XYZ file of C-alpha atoms in Angstrom:
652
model
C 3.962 -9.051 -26.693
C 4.300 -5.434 -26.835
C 1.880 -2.812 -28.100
C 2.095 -1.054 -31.472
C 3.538 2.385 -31.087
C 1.747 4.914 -30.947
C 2.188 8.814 -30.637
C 2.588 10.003 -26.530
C 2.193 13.054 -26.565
C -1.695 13.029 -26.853
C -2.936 14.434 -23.489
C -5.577 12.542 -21.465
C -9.030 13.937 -20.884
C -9.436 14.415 -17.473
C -11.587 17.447 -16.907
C -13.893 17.129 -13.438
C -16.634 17.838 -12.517
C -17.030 19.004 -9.064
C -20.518 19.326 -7.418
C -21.082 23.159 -6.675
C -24.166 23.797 -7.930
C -27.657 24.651 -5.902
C -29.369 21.942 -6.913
C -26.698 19.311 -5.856
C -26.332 20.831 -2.662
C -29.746 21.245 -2.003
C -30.180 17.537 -2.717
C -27.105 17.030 -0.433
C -28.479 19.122 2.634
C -32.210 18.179 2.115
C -30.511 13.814 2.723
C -28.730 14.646 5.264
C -31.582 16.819 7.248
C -33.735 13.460 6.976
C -31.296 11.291 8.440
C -30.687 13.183 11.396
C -34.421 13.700 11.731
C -34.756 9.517 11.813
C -31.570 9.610 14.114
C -33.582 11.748 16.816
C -37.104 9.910 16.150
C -35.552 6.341 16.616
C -33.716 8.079 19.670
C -37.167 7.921 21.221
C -38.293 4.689 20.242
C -36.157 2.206 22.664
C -34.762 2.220 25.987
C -31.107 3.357 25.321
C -29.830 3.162 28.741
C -29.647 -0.530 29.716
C -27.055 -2.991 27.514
C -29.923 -4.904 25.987
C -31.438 -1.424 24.704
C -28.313 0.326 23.241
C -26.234 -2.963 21.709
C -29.415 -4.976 20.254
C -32.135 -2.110 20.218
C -34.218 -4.157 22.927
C -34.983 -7.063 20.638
C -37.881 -5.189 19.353
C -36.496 -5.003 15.624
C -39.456 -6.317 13.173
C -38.459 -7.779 9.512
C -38.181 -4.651 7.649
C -35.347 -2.837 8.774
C -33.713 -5.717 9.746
C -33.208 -6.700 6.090
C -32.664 -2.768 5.070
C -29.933 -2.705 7.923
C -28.300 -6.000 6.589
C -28.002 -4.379 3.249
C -27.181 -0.961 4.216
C -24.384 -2.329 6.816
C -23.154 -4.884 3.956
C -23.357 -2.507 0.673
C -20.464 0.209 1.713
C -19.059 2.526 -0.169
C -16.226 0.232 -0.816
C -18.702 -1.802 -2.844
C -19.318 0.978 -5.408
C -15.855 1.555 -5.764
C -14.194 -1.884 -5.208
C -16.857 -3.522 -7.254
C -17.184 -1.370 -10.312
C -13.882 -1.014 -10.580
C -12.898 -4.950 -10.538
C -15.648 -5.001 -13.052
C -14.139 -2.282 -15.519
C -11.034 -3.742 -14.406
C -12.061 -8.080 -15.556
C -15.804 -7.881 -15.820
C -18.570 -9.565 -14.117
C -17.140 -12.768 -12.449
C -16.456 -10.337 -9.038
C -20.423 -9.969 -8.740
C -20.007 -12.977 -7.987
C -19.460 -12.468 -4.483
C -23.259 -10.617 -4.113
C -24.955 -13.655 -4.835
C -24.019 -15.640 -1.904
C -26.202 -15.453 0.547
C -25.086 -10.447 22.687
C -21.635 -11.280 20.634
C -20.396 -14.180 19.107
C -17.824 -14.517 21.063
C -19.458 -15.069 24.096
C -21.798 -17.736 22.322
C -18.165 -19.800 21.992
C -17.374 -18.682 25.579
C -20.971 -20.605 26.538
C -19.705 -23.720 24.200
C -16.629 -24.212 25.093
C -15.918 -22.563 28.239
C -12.607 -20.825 29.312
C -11.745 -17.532 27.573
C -9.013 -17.506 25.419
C -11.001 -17.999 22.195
C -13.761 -15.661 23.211
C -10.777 -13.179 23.397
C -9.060 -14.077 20.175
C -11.862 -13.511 18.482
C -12.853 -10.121 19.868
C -9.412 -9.123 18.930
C -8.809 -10.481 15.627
C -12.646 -8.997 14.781
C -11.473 -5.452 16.145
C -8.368 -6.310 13.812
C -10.223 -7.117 10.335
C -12.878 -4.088 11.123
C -9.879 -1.483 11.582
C -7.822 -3.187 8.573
C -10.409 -4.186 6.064
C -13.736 -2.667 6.360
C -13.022 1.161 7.727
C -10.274 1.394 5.724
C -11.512 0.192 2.551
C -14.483 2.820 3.438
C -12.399 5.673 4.136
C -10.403 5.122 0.608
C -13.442 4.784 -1.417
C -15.272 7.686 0.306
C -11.920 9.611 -0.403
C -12.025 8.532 -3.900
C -15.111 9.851 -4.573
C -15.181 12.911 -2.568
C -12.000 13.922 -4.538
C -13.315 12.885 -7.965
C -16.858 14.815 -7.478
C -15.649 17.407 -4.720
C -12.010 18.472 -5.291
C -12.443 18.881 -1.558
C -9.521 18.264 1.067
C -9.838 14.608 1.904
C -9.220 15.014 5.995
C -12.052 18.033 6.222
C -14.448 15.722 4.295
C -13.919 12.635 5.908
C -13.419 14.184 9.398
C -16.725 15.596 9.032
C -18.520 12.333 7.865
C -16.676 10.271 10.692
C -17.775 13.015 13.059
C -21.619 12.919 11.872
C -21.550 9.271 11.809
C -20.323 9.113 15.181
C -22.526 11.543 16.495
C -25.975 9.500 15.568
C -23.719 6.022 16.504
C -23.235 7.234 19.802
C -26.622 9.022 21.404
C -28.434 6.546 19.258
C -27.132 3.236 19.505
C -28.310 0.204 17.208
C -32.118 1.236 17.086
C -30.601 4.754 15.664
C -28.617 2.688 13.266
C -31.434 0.327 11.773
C -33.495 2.838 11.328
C -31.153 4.881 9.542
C -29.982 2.027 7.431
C -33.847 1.237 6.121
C -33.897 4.991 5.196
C -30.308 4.804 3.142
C -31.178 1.480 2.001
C -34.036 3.399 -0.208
C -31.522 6.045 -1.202
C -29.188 3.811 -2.331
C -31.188 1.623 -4.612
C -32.776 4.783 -5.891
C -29.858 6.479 -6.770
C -27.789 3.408 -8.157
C -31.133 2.561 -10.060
C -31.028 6.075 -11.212
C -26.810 6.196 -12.316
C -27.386 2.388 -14.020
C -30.340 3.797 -16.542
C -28.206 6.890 -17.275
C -25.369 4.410 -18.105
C -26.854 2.216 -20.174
C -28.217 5.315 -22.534
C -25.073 6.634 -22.619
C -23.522 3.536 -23.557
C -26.235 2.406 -26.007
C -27.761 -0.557 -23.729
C -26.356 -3.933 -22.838
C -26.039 -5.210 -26.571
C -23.846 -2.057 -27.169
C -21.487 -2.847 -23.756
C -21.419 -6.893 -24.895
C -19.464 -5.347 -28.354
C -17.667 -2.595 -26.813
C -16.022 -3.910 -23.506
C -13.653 -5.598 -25.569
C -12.106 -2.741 -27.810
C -12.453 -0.625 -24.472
C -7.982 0.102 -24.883
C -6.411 3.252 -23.397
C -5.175 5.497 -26.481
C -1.770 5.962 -24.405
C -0.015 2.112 -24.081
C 3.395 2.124 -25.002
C 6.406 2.388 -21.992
C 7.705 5.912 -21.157
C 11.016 3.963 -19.795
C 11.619 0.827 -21.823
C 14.801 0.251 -19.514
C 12.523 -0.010 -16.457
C 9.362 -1.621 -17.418
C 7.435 -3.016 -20.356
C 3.599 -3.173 -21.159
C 2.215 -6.381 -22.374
C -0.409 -6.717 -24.046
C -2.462 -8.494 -21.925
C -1.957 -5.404 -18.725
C -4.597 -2.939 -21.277
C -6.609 -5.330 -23.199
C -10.052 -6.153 -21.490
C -10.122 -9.847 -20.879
C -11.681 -12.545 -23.188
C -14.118 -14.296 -20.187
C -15.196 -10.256 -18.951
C -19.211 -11.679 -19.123
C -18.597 -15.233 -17.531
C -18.572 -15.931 -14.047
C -16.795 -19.190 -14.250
C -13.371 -18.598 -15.708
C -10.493 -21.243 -16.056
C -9.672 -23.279 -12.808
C -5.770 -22.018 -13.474
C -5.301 -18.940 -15.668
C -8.765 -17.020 -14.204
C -8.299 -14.252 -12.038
C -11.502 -15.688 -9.761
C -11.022 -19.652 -11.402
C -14.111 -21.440 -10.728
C -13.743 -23.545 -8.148
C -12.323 -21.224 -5.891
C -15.684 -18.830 -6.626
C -18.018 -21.901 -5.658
C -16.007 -23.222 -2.740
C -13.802 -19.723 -1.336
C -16.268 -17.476 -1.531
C -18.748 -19.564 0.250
C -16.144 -20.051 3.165
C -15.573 -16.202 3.124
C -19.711 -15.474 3.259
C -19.984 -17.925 6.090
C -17.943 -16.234 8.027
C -19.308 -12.787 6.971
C -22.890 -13.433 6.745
C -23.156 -16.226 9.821
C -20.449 -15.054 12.095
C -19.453 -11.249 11.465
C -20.285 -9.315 15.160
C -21.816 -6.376 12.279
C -24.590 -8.788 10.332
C -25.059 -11.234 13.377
C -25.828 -7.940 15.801
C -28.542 -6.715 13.359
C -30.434 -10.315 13.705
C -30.300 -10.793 17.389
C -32.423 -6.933 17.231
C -35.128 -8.544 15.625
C -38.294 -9.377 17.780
C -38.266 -13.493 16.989
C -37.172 -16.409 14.377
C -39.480 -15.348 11.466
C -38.576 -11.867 11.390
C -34.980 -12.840 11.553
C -35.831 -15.113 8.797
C -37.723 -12.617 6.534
C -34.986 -10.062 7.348
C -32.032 -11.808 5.869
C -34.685 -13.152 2.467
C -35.003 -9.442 2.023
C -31.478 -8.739 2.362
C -31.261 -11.580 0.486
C -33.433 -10.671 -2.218
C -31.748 -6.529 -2.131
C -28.095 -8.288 -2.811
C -29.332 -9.480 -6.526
C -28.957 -5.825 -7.618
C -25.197 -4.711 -7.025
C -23.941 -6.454 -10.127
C -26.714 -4.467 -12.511
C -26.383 -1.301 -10.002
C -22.311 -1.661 -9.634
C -20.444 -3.994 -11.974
C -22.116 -3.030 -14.738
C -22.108 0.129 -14.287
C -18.267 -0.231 -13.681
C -17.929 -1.827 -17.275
C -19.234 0.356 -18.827
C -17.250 3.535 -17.657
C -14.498 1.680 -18.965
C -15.709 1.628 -22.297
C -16.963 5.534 -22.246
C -13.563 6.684 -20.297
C -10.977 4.146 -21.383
C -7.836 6.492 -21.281
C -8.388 6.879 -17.649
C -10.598 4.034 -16.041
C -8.582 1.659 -18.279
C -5.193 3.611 -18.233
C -2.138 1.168 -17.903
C 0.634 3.743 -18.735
C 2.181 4.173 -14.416
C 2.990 7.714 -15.359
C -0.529 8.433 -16.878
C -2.471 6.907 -14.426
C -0.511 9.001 -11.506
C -1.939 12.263 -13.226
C -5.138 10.531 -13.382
C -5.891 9.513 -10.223
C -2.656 9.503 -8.289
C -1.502 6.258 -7.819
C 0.662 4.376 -10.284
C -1.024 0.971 -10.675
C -4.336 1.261 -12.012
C -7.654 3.499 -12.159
C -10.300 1.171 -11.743
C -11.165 2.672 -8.780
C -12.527 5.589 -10.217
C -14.632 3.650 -12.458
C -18.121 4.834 -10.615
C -17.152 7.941 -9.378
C -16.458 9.523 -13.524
C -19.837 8.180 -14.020
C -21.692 10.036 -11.556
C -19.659 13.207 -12.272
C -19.514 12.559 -15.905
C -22.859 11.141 -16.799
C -25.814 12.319 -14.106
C -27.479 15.910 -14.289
C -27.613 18.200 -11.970
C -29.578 17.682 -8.764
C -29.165 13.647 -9.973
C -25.244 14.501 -9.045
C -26.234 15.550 -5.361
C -28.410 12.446 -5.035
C -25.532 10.047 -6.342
C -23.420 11.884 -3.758
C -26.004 11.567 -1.179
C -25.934 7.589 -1.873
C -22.118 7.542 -1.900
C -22.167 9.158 1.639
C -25.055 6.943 2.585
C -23.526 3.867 2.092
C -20.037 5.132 3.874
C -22.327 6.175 6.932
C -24.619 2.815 7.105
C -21.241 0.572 6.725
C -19.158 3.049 9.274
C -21.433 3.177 11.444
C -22.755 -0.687 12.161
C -18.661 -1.515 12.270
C -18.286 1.493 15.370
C -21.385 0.042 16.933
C -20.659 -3.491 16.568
C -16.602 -2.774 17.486
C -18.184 -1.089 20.325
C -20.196 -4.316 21.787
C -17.368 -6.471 21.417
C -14.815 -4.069 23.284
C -17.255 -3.579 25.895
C -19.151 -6.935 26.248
C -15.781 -9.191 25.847
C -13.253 -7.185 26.966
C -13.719 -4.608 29.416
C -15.821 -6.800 31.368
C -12.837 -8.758 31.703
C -10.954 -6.254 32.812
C -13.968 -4.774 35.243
C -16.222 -7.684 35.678
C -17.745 -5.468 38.569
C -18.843 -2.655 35.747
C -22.601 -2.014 35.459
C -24.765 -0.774 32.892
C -24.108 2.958 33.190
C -20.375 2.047 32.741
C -21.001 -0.040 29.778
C -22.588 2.662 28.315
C -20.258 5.298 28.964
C -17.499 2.792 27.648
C -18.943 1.760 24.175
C -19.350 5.317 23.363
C -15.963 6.307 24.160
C -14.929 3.624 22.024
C -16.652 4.933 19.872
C -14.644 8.155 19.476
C -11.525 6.084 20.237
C -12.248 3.736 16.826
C -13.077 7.421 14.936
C -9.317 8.631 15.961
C -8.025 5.774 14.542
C -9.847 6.086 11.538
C -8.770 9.780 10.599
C -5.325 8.413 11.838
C -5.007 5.957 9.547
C -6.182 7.876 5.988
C -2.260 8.394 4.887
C -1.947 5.314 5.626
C -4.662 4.488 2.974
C -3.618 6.957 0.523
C -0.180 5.667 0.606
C -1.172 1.703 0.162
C -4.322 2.275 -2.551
C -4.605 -0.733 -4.486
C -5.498 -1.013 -7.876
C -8.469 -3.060 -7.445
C -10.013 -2.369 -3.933
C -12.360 -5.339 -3.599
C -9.658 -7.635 -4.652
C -7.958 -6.340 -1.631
C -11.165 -6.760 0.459
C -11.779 -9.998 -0.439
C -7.553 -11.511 -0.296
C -7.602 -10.602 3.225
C -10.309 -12.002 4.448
C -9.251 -15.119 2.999
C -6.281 -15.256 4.890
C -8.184 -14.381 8.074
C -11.492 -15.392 7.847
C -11.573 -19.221 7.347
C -10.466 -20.778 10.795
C -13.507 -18.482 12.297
C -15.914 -20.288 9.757
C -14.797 -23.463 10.469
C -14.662 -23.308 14.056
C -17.934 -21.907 13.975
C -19.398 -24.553 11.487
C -17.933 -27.680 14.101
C -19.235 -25.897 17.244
C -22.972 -25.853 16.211
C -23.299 -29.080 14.058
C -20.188 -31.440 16.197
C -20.881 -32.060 19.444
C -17.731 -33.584 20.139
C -15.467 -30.929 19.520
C -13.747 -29.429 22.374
C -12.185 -26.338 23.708
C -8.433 -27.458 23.266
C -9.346 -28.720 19.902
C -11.162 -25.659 18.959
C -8.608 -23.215 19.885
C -5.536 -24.831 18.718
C -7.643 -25.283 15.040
C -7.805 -20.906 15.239
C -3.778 -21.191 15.846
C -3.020 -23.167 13.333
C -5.564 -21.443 11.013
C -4.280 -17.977 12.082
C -0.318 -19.234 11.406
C -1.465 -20.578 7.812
C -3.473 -17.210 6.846
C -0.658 -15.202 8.535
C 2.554 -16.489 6.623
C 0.371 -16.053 3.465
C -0.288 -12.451 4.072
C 3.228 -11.699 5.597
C 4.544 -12.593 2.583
C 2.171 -11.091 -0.352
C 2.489 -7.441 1.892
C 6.465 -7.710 2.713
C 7.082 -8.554 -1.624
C 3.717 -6.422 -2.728
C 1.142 -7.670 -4.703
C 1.932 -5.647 -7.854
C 0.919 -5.285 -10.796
C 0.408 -6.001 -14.476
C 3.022 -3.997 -15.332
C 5.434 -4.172 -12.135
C 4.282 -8.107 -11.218
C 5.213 -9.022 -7.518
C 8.654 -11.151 -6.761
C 7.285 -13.219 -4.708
C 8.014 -16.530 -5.046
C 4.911 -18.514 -6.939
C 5.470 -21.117 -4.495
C 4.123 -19.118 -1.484
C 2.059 -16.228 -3.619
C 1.063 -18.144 -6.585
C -1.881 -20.017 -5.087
C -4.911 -18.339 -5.657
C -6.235 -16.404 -2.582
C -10.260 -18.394 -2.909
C -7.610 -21.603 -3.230
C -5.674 -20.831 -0.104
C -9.087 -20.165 1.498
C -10.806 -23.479 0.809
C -7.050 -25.470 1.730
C -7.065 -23.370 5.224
C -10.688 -23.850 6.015
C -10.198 -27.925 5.333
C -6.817 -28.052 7.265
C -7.967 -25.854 9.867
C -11.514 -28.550 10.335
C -8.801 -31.451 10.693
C -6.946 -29.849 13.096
C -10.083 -29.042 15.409
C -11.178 -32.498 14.852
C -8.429 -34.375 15.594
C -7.287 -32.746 18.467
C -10.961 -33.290 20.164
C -11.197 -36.254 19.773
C -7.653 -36.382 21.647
C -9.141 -34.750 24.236
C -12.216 -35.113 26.885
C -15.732 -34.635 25.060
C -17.879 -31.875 26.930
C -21.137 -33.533 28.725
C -23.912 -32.606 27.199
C -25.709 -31.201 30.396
C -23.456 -27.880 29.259
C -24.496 -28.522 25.797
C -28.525 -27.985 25.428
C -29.729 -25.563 22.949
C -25.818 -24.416 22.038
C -25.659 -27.189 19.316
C -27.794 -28.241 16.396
C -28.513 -31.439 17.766
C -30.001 -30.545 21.112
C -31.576 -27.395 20.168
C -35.035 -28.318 21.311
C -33.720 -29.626 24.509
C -35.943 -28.402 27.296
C -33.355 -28.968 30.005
C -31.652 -27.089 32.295
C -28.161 -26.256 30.851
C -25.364 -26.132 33.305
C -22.781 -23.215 31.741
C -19.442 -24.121 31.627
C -19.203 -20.075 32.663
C -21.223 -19.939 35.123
C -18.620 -19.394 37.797
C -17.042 -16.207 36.241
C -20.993 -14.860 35.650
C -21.311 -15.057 39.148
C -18.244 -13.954 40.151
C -19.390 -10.857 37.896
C -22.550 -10.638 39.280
C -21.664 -10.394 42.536
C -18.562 -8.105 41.750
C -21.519 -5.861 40.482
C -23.929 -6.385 42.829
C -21.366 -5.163 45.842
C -20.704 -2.023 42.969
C -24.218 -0.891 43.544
C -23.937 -0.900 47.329
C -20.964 1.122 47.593
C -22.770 3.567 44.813
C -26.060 3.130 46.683
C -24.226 3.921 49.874
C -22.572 6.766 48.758
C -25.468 8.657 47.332
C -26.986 8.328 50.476
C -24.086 9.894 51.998
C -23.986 13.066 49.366
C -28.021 13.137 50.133
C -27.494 13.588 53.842
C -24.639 15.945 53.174
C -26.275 18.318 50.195
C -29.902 17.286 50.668
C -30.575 20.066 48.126
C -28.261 19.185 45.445
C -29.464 18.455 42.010
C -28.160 17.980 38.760
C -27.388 20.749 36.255
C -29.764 21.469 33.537
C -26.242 20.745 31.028
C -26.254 17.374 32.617
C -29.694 16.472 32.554
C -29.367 17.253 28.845
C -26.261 15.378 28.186
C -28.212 11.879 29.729
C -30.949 12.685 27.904
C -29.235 12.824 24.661
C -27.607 9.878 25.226
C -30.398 7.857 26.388
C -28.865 7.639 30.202
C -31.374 9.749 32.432
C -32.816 7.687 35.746
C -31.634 5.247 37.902
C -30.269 2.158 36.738
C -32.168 -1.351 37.326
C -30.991 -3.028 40.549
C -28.789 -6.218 39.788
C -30.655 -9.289 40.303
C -29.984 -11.912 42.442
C -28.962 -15.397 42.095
C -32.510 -16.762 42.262
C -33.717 -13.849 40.274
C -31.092 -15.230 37.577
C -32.021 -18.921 37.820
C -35.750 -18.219 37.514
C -35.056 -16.220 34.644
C -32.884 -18.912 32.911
C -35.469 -21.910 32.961
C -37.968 -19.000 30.720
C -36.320 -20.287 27.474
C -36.236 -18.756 24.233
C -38.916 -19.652 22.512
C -37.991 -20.835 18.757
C -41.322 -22.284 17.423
C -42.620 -20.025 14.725
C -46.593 -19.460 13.382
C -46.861 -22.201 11.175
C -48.364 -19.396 8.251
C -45.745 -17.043 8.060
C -42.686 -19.513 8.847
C -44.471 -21.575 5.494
C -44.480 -17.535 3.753
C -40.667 -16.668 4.252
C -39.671 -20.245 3.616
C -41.130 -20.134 -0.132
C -39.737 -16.660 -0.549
C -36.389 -17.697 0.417
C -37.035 -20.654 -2.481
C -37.872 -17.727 -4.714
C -34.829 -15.805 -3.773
C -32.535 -18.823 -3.861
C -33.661 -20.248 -7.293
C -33.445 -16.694 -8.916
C -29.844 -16.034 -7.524
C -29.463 -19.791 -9.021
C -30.780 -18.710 -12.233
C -28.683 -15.464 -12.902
C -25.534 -17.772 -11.603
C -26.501 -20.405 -14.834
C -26.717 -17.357 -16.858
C -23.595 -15.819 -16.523
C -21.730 -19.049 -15.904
């Protein structure tokens, strides 16, 4: 059904503006100042020249910023922009997703043995961060920084990859959780801040109930009939905006696939992500793990009153742009032909906040694209290192590790600034749709895998990788196909075939993660089961074992060991050498500096030997917790579990 004519020559407000002012960049400078001030205090608070120091901040981390870091590494600046703008875009059911709450691959490489699925999943996790979460972050933090700045995108971003590098690299992950509990603060604050401002504007949540529905761009009606026409549907705000359950076939997030797919997605993301798993392996022992993720737990209530909403309602105040549906309006609005949404939060904060409240909202913006880019460079950093360049060097030592994970470092930030035209040119309309379709695709063998290893003690290497091949075909031919047709739009719909792109991505989820389980379990049982002398305390069934576990790696360790371990004598014996030929040399003051900086001054630890290494191994990890506190976080996570429950009945 087409629109009613109307006249098209009315021009589109779309004034801007930019944050110049004193007080905004006094705000601005002032946030920044205190999070390089934390970067340099943290610097000083951990040993940052040993592996165990710089990748999991010496396993020191208490409760606190634990749960700030979850958050802070979680909430990106993708989330303010993909999530209010799916919610101006279809309302609330996309909150959704926030109520569902060394390296992982070498805990597989311990289970299972071999190497081939350690290494697929180092790679396909290096894949999803590059493709999915810095990209998403570099488009949102460029749609901001061009709707409150007017600023050139590369000089803005360059600079916030650079100073986000900078702390990722001299700091390591002690830098970064301490960081993260410091934006954590300035995020709430500020969203807390934008949300009130919102509401008044708006005239409270009674006021958006009634007007989210008449929220219709004044400008509707095709500038070329021959080429396209504009339903009715593509510009009027959808019936179910406030419910989170919407119809199991028509809904743009149907039920079933919000209960079911998005609990696949979070167990990969929240269980199994190198980024959130990192952060808990920091923390000092089970409860503080524990109380850590019932924080975070507790922290990821508020995005769909600090985001969604928020995003609603600058469709209703801004409807001829958030809302606009017209291609050739919304490419003068916001430079891409299928959609706004995305802009939904930014025109509030530019729109809406005061100055001085403008610098803080910016501050938060560039918070949350620091905290998020910054845990994916560290974490891509532990898995290059730890899983694959100790494949290709198994002889490399600490020092070398080091050196490597921060040049990775920079290497991940070139690719980054590389690949923002490639972002500009493939903007979506609705960025967390984007987020959340891909990881669907990719995501769901990982889960399952991961799910079978710890609770099925029978499943077996061959069984587990050829389930991640099969799983990885499935989510592959699904994605090949939605980016070789496009996903279009409302207005331009996709032509791909509704046979292959007209299952619901949270549908194609749950039917991979089920067909990649029965794939895993039938070929182990097809194949020998592993004893379970190599099985203590890696499964859920033996994890109080108190025996000695025999790992199925343990002859590429100690090939690696002693690869490293004749490395130090050939160091040890050149030294000597240099001593005896320049007894008087010392290093330059620039060097000194430079090791200092980056945590890597002194002599390294000598490698232990083989009984040094089996002594260590019977001291076990001790997983008993204080009977008072584990009783404390296990009725807060109750709390936090039957409020998330609650708000879920509410808005069902």
């Amino acid at each position: 059904m087409s629109a009613v004519n109307v006249p098209t020559t009315e021009p589109v407000a779309s004034h801007k503006v930019t944050i110049n002012n004193p007080a905004d960049i006094t705000v601005i400078i002032g946030y920044f100042l205190v999070v390089i001030g934390v970067g340099v205090w943290s610097m000083s608070r951990t040993n940052r020249g040993t592996v165990g120091g710089y990748f999991l901040a010496g396993r020191t981390m208490v409760w606190w910023p634990v749960g700030a870091s979850l958050f802070a590494s979680n909430i990106g600046s993708g989330h303010f922009v993909g999530l209010a703008g799916t919610g101006a875009a279809s309302g609330i059911a996309v909150g959704g997703f926030e109520w569902n709450v060394i390296t992982m691959p070498q805990y597989l490489k311990k289970r299972f043995g071999g190497s081939r699925i350690s290494l697929y999943l180092s790679i396909i996790s290096l894949f999803l961060y590059i493709f999915t979460k810095i990209s998403v972050d570099m488009f949102s933090g460029a749609v901001f920084i061009q709707q409150a700045l007017g600023w050139n995108i590369y000089v803005a971003v360059i600079a916030l990859l650079c100073i986000t590098a900078l702390y990722t690299v001299t700091g390591g992950l002690a830098a970064l959780m301490y960081t993260d509990t410091v934006q954590t603060f300035v995020i709430i604050a500020g969203a807390f801040v934008l949300m009130a401002f919102s509401f008044y504007e708006v005239g409270g949540y009674s006021a958006l109930l009634q007007k989210y529905s008449t929220a219709i761009p004044f400008l509707r009606e095709s500038q070329e009939p021959l080429r396209y026409n504009i339903s009715e549907q593509c510009f009027t705000p959808r019936p179910d905006a406030f419910n989170l359950f919407r119809d199991p076939v028509s809904g743009d997030l149907p039920w079933p696939g919000v209960l079911l797919g998005i609990a696949i997605n979070g167990g990969w993301y929240w269980c199994t992500d190198q980024v959130i798993v990192q952060r808990c392996l920091a923390a000092k022992n089970l409860s503080h793990v524990k109380a850590g993720c019932i924080m975070c737990g507790y922290l990821k209530l508020f995005p769909m009153f600090l985001m969604v909403f928020p995003g609603m309602i600058s469709r209703v105040l801004y409807p001829d742009e958030v809302g606009c549906v017209v291609p050739e309006v919304c490419k003068e609005v916001c430079g891409t032909e299928v959609g706004c949404s995305n802009i939904a939060y930014p025109k509030l904060v530019v729109s809406v906040m005061p100055n001085g409240l403008r610098g803080l909202m910016l501050a938060v913006m560039l918070a949350a694209l620091m905290s998020s880019l910054a845990s994916i460079f560290n974490s891509s950093s532990t898995l290059f290192t730890m899983d694959i360049w100790t494949r290709l060097r198994p002889q490399a030592r600490d020092r070398e590790l080091m050196i490597v994970g921060r040049v990775w470092i920079l290497c991940i930030v070139a690719i980054s600034i590389c690949w923002i035209p490639v972002v500009q040119a493939a903007q979506s309309g609705q960025l967390f749709d984007y987020i959340q379709s891909v990881t669907s695709y990719l995501a769901p063998p990982i889960a399952v895998v991961f799910l079978l290893a710890v609770f099925v003690k029978r499943v077996t290497e061959p069984g587990a990788f050829w389930g991640l091949m099969g799983g990885l075909a499935m989510g592959l031919a699904r994605m090949g196909a939605e980016f070789a047709y496009g996903t279009g739009s409302c207005v331009f719909p996709s032509p791909c075939p509704a046979v292959i792109c007209g299952v619901h991505y949270l549908y194609f989820s749950i039917v991979q993660f089920f067909c990649t389980g029965l794939l895993v379990l039938f070929v182990s049982y097809n194949t020998p089961p592993i004893a379970d002398k190599h099985l203590y305390r890696m499964v859920f069934s033996l994890r109080f074992s108190k025996e000695e576990r025999l790992d199925l790696d343990r002859v590429e360790e100690e090939a690696a060991r002693q690869a490293r371990r004749e490395a130090e004598q050939k160091t040890r014996a050149k030294a000597e050498e240099e001593m005896v030929e320049n007894p008087s040399q010392t290093q330059s003051g620039l060097c000194r500096l430079l090791g200092w900086v980056c945590g890597m001054g002194g002599d390294q630890a000598p490698e232990p030997t083989e009984e040094e290494v089996a002594e260590a191994s019977k001291q076990m990890p001790d997983i008993k917790e204080d009977p008072v506190w584990q009783h404390v976080v296990d009725a807060n996570a109750l709390v936090m579990m039957a409020v998330a429950i609650f708000f879920w009945g509410y808005y069902a």
